[in-house]
PDB file of C-alpha atoms in Angstrom:
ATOM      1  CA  UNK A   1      19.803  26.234 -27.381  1.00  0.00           C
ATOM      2  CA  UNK A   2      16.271  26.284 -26.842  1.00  0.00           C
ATOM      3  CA  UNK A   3      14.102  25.043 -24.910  1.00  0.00           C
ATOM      4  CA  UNK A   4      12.002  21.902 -25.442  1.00  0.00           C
ATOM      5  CA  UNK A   5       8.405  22.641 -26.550  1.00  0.00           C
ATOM      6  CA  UNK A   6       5.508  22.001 -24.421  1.00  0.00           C
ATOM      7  CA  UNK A   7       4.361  18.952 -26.835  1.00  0.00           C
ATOM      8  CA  UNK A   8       8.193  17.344 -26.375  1.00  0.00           C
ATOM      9  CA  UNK A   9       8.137  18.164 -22.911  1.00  0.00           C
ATOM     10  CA  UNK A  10       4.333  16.092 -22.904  1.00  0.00           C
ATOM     11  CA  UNK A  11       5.753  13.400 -24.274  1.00  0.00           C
ATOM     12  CA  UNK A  12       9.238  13.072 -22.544  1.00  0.00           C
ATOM     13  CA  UNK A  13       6.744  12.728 -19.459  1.00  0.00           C
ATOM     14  CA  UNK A  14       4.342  10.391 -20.517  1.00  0.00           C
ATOM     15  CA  UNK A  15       7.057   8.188 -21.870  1.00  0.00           C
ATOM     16  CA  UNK A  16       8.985   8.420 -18.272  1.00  0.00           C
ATOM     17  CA  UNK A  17       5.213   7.246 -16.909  1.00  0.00           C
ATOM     18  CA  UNK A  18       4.732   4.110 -19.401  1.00  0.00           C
ATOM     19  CA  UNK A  19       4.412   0.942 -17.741  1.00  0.00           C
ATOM     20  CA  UNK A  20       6.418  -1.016 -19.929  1.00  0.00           C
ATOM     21  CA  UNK A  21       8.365  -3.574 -18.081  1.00  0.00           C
ATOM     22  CA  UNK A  22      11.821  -4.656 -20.184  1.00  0.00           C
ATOM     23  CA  UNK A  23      10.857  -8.462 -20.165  1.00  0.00           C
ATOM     24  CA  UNK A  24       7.872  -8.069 -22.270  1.00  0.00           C
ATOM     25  CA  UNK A  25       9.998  -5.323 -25.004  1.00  0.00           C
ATOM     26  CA  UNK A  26      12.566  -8.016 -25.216  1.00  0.00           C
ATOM     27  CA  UNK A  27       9.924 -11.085 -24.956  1.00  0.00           C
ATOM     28  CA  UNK A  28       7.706  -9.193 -27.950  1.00  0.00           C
ATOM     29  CA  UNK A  29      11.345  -9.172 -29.585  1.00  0.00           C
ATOM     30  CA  UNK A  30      12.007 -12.904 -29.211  1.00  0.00           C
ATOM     31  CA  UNK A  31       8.842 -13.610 -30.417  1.00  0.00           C
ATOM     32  CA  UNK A  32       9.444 -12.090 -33.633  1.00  0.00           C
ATOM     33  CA  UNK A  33      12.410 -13.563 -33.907  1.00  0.00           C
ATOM     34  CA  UNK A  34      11.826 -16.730 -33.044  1.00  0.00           C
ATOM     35  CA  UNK A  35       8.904 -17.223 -35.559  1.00  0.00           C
ATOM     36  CA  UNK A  36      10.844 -15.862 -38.661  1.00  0.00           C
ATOM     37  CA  UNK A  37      13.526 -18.701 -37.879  1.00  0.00           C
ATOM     38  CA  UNK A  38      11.512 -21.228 -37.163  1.00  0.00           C
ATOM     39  CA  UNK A  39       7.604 -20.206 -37.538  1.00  0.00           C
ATOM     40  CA  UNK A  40       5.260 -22.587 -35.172  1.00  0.00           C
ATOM     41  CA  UNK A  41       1.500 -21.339 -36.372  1.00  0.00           C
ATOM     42  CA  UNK A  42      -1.165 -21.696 -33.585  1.00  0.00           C
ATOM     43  CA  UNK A  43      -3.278 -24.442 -34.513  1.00  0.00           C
ATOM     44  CA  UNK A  44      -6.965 -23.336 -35.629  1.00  0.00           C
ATOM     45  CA  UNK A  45      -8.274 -20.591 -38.369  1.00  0.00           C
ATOM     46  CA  UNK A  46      -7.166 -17.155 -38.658  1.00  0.00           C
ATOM     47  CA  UNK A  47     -10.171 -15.757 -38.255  1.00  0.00           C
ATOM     48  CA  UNK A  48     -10.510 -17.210 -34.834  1.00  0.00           C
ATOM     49  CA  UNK A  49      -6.448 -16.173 -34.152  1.00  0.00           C
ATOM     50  CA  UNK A  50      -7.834 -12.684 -34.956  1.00  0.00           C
ATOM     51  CA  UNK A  51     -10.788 -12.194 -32.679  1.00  0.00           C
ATOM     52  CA  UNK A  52      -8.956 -13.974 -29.761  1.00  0.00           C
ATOM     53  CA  UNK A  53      -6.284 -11.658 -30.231  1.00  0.00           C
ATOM     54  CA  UNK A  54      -7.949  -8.772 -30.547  1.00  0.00           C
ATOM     55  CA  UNK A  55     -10.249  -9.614 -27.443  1.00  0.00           C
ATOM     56  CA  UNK A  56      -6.533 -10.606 -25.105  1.00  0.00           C
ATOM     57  CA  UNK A  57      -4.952  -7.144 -26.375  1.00  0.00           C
ATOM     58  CA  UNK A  58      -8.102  -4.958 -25.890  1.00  0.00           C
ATOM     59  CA  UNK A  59      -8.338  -6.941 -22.602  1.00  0.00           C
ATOM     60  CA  UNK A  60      -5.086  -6.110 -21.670  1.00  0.00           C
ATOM     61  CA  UNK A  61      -4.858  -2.392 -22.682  1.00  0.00           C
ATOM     62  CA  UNK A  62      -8.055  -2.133 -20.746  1.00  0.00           C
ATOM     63  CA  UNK A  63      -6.560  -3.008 -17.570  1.00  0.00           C
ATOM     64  CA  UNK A  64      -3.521  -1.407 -18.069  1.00  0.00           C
ATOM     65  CA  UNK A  65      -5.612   2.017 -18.780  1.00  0.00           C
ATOM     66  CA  UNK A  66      -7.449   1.666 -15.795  1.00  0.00           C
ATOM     67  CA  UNK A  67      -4.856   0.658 -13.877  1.00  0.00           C
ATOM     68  CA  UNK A  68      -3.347   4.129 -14.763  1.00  0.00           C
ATOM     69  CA  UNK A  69      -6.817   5.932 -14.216  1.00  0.00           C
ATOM     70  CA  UNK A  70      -6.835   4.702 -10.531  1.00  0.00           C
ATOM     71  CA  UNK A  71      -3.235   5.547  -9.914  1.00  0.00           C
ATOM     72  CA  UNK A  72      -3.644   8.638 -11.011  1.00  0.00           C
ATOM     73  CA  UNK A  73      -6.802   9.845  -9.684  1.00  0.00           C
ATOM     74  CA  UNK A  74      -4.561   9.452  -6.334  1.00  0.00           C
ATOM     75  CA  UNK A  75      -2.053  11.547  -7.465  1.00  0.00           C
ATOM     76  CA  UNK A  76      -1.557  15.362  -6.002  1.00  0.00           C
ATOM     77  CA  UNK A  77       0.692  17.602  -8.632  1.00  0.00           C
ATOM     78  CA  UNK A  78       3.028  15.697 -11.160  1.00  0.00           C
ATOM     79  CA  UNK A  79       2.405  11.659 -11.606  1.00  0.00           C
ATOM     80  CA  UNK A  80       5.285   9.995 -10.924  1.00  0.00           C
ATOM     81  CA  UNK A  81       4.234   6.257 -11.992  1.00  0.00           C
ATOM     82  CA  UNK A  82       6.741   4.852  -9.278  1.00  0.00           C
ATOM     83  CA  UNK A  83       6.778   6.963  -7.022  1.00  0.00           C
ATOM     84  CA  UNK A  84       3.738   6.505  -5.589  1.00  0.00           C
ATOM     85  CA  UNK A  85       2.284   9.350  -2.825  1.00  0.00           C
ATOM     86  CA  UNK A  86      -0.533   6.693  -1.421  1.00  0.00           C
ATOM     87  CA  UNK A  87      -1.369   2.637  -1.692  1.00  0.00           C
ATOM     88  CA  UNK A  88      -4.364   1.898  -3.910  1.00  0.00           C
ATOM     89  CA  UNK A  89      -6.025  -0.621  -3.331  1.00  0.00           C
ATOM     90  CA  UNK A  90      -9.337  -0.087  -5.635  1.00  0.00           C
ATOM     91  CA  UNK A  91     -10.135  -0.804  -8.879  1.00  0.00           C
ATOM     92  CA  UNK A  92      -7.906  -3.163 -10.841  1.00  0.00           C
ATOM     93  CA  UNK A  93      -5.841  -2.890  -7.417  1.00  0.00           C
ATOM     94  CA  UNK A  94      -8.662  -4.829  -5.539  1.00  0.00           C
ATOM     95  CA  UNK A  95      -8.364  -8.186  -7.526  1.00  0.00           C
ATOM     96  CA  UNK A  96      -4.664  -8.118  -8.420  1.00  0.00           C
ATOM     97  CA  UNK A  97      -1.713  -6.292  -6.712  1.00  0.00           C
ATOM     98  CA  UNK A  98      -0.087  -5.807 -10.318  1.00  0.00           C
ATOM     99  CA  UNK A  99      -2.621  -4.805 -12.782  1.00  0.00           C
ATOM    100  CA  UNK A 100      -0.140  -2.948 -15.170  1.00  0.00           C
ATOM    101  CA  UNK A 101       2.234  -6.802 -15.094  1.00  0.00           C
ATOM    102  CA  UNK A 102      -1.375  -8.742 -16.131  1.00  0.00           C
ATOM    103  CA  UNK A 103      -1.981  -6.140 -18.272  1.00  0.00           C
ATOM    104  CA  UNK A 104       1.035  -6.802 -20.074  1.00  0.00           C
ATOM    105  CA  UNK A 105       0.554 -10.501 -20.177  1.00  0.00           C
ATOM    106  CA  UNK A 106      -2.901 -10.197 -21.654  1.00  0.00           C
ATOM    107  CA  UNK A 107      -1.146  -8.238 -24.599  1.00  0.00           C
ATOM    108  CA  UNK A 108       1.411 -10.210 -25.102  1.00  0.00           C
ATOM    109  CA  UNK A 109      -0.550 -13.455 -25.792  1.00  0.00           C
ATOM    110  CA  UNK A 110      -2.918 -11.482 -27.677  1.00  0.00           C
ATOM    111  CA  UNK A 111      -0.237 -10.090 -30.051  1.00  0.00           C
ATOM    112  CA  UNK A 112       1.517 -13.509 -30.242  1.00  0.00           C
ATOM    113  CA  UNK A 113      -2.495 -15.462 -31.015  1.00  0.00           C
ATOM    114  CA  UNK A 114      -3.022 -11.967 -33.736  1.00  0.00           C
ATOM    115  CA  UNK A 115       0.026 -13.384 -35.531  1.00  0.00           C
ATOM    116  CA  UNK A 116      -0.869 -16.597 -35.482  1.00  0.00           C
ATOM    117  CA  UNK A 117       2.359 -17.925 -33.993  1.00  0.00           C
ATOM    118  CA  UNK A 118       3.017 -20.661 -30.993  1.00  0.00           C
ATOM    119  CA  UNK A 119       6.143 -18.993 -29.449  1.00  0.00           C
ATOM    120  CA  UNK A 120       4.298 -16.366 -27.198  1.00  0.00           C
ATOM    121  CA  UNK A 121       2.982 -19.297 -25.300  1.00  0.00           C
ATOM    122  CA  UNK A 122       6.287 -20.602 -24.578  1.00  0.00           C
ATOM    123  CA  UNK A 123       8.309 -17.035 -24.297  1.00  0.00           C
ATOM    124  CA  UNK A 124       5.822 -15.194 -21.960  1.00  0.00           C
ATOM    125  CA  UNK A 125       5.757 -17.650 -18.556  1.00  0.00           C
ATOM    126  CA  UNK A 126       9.283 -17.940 -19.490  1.00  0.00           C
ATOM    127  CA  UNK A 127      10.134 -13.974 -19.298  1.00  0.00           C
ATOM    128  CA  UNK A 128       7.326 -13.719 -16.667  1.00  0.00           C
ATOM    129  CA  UNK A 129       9.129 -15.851 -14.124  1.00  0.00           C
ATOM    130  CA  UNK A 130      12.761 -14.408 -14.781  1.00  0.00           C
ATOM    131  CA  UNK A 131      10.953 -11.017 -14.518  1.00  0.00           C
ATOM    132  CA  UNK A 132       9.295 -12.177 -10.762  1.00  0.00           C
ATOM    133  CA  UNK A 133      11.996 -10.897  -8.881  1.00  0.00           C
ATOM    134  CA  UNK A 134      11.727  -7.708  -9.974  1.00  0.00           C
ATOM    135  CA  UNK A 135       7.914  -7.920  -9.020  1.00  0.00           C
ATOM    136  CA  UNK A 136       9.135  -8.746  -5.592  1.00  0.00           C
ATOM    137  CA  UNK A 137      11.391  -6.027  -5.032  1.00  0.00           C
ATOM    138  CA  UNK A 138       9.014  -3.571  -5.737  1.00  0.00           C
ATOM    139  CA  UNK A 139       6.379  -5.030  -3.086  1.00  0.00           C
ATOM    140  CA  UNK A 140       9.570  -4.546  -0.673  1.00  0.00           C
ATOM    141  CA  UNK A 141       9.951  -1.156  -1.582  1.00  0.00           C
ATOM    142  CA  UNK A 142       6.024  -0.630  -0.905  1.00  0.00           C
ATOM    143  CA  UNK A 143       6.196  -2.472   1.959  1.00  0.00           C
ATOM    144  CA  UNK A 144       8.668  -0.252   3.241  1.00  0.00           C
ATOM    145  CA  UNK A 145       7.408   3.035   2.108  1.00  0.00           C
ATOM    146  CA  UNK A 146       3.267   2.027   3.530  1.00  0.00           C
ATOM    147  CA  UNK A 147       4.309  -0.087   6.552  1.00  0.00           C
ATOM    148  CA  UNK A 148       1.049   0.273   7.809  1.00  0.00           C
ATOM    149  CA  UNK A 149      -1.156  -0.559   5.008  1.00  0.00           C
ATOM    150  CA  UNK A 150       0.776  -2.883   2.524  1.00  0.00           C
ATOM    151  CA  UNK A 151       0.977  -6.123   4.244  1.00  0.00           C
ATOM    152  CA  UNK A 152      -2.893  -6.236   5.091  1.00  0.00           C
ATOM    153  CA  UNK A 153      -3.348  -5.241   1.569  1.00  0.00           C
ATOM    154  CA  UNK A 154      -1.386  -8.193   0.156  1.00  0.00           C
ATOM    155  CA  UNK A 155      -2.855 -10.612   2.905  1.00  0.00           C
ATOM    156  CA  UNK A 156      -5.777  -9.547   0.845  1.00  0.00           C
ATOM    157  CA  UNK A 157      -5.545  -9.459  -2.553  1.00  0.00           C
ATOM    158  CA  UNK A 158      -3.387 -11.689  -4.609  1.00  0.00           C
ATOM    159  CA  UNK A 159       0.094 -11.021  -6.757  1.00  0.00           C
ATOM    160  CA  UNK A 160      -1.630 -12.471  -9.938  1.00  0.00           C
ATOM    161  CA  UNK A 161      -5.157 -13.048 -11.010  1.00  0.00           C
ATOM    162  CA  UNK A 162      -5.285 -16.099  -8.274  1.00  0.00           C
ATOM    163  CA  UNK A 163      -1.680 -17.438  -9.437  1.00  0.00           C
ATOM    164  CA  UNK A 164       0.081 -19.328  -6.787  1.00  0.00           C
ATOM    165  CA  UNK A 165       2.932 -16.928  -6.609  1.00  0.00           C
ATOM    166  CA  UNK A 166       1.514 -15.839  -3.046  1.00  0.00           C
ATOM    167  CA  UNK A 167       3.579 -16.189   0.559  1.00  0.00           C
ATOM    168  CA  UNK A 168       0.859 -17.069   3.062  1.00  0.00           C
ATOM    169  CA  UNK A 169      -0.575 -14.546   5.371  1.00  0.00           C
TER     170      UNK A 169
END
């Protein structure tokens, strides 16, 4: 058999490097869902539904893009999205611990407010929270893996755009 070209090889990699947590795929799926059962439009025009939209996903692709940028121009060799060889801490990384997570969020509600349709606002904290635990095991593994850096960092900066899902210093 042979082997895979350099293009599927490309792509294999930058798929393995997406950050696409599960909760939103399946929260982007319950949306859709969800408003062809029982549709609950987003009260104003659609011309204003557009814009906003646009603006939240070109917001959110932004920062996840960036995001990415940073991590990577800390990278030696291969990126491995988690497996990180160093803590950043600048860029996105200095206002919010999880860019890629926000990043996601702005999408989502933009997607759900391009459609038109209510159920993103009720889906996404929903999804968000149940995927919060997930969030915190991965500050344990950095924790672990920069002992000396990470807690200062998060004493610093906060989990979430300012949300209150912060343990005290």
């Amino acid at each position: 058999m042979a082997a895979p070209s350099r293009t599927v090889q490309r792509l294999k990699e930058l798929y393995e490097n997406l950050p696409l947590p599960a909760g939103h795929v399946i929260g982007m799926a319950v949306d859709l869902l969800l408003d062809r059962l029982h549709p609950a439009p987003l009260p104003g025009s659609r011309s204003l539904h557009r814009r906003a939209g646009a603006l939240l996903v070109f917001a959110g692709v932004g920062l996840n893009l960036w995001a990415l940028q940073e991590r990577r121009r800390r990278t030696v060799g291969r990126f491995a999205l988690e497996r990180p060889e160093e803590l950043v801490t600048t860029g996105p990384y200095a206002v919010t611990r999880h860019p890629m997570y926000v990043g996601w969020w702005f999408i989502r509600l933009g997607l759900g407010t391009l459609a038109g349709s209510a159920w993103t606002m009720v889906t996404l904290p929903v999804l968000s929270l149940a995927g919060h635990p997930e969030v915190l095991r991965e500050e344990a593994l950095l924790a672990e893996h920069f002992d000396e850096s990470y807690p200062a960092y998060a004493g610093r900066v906060r989990r979430y755009l300012g949300f209150p899902f912060r343990r005290p210093p």
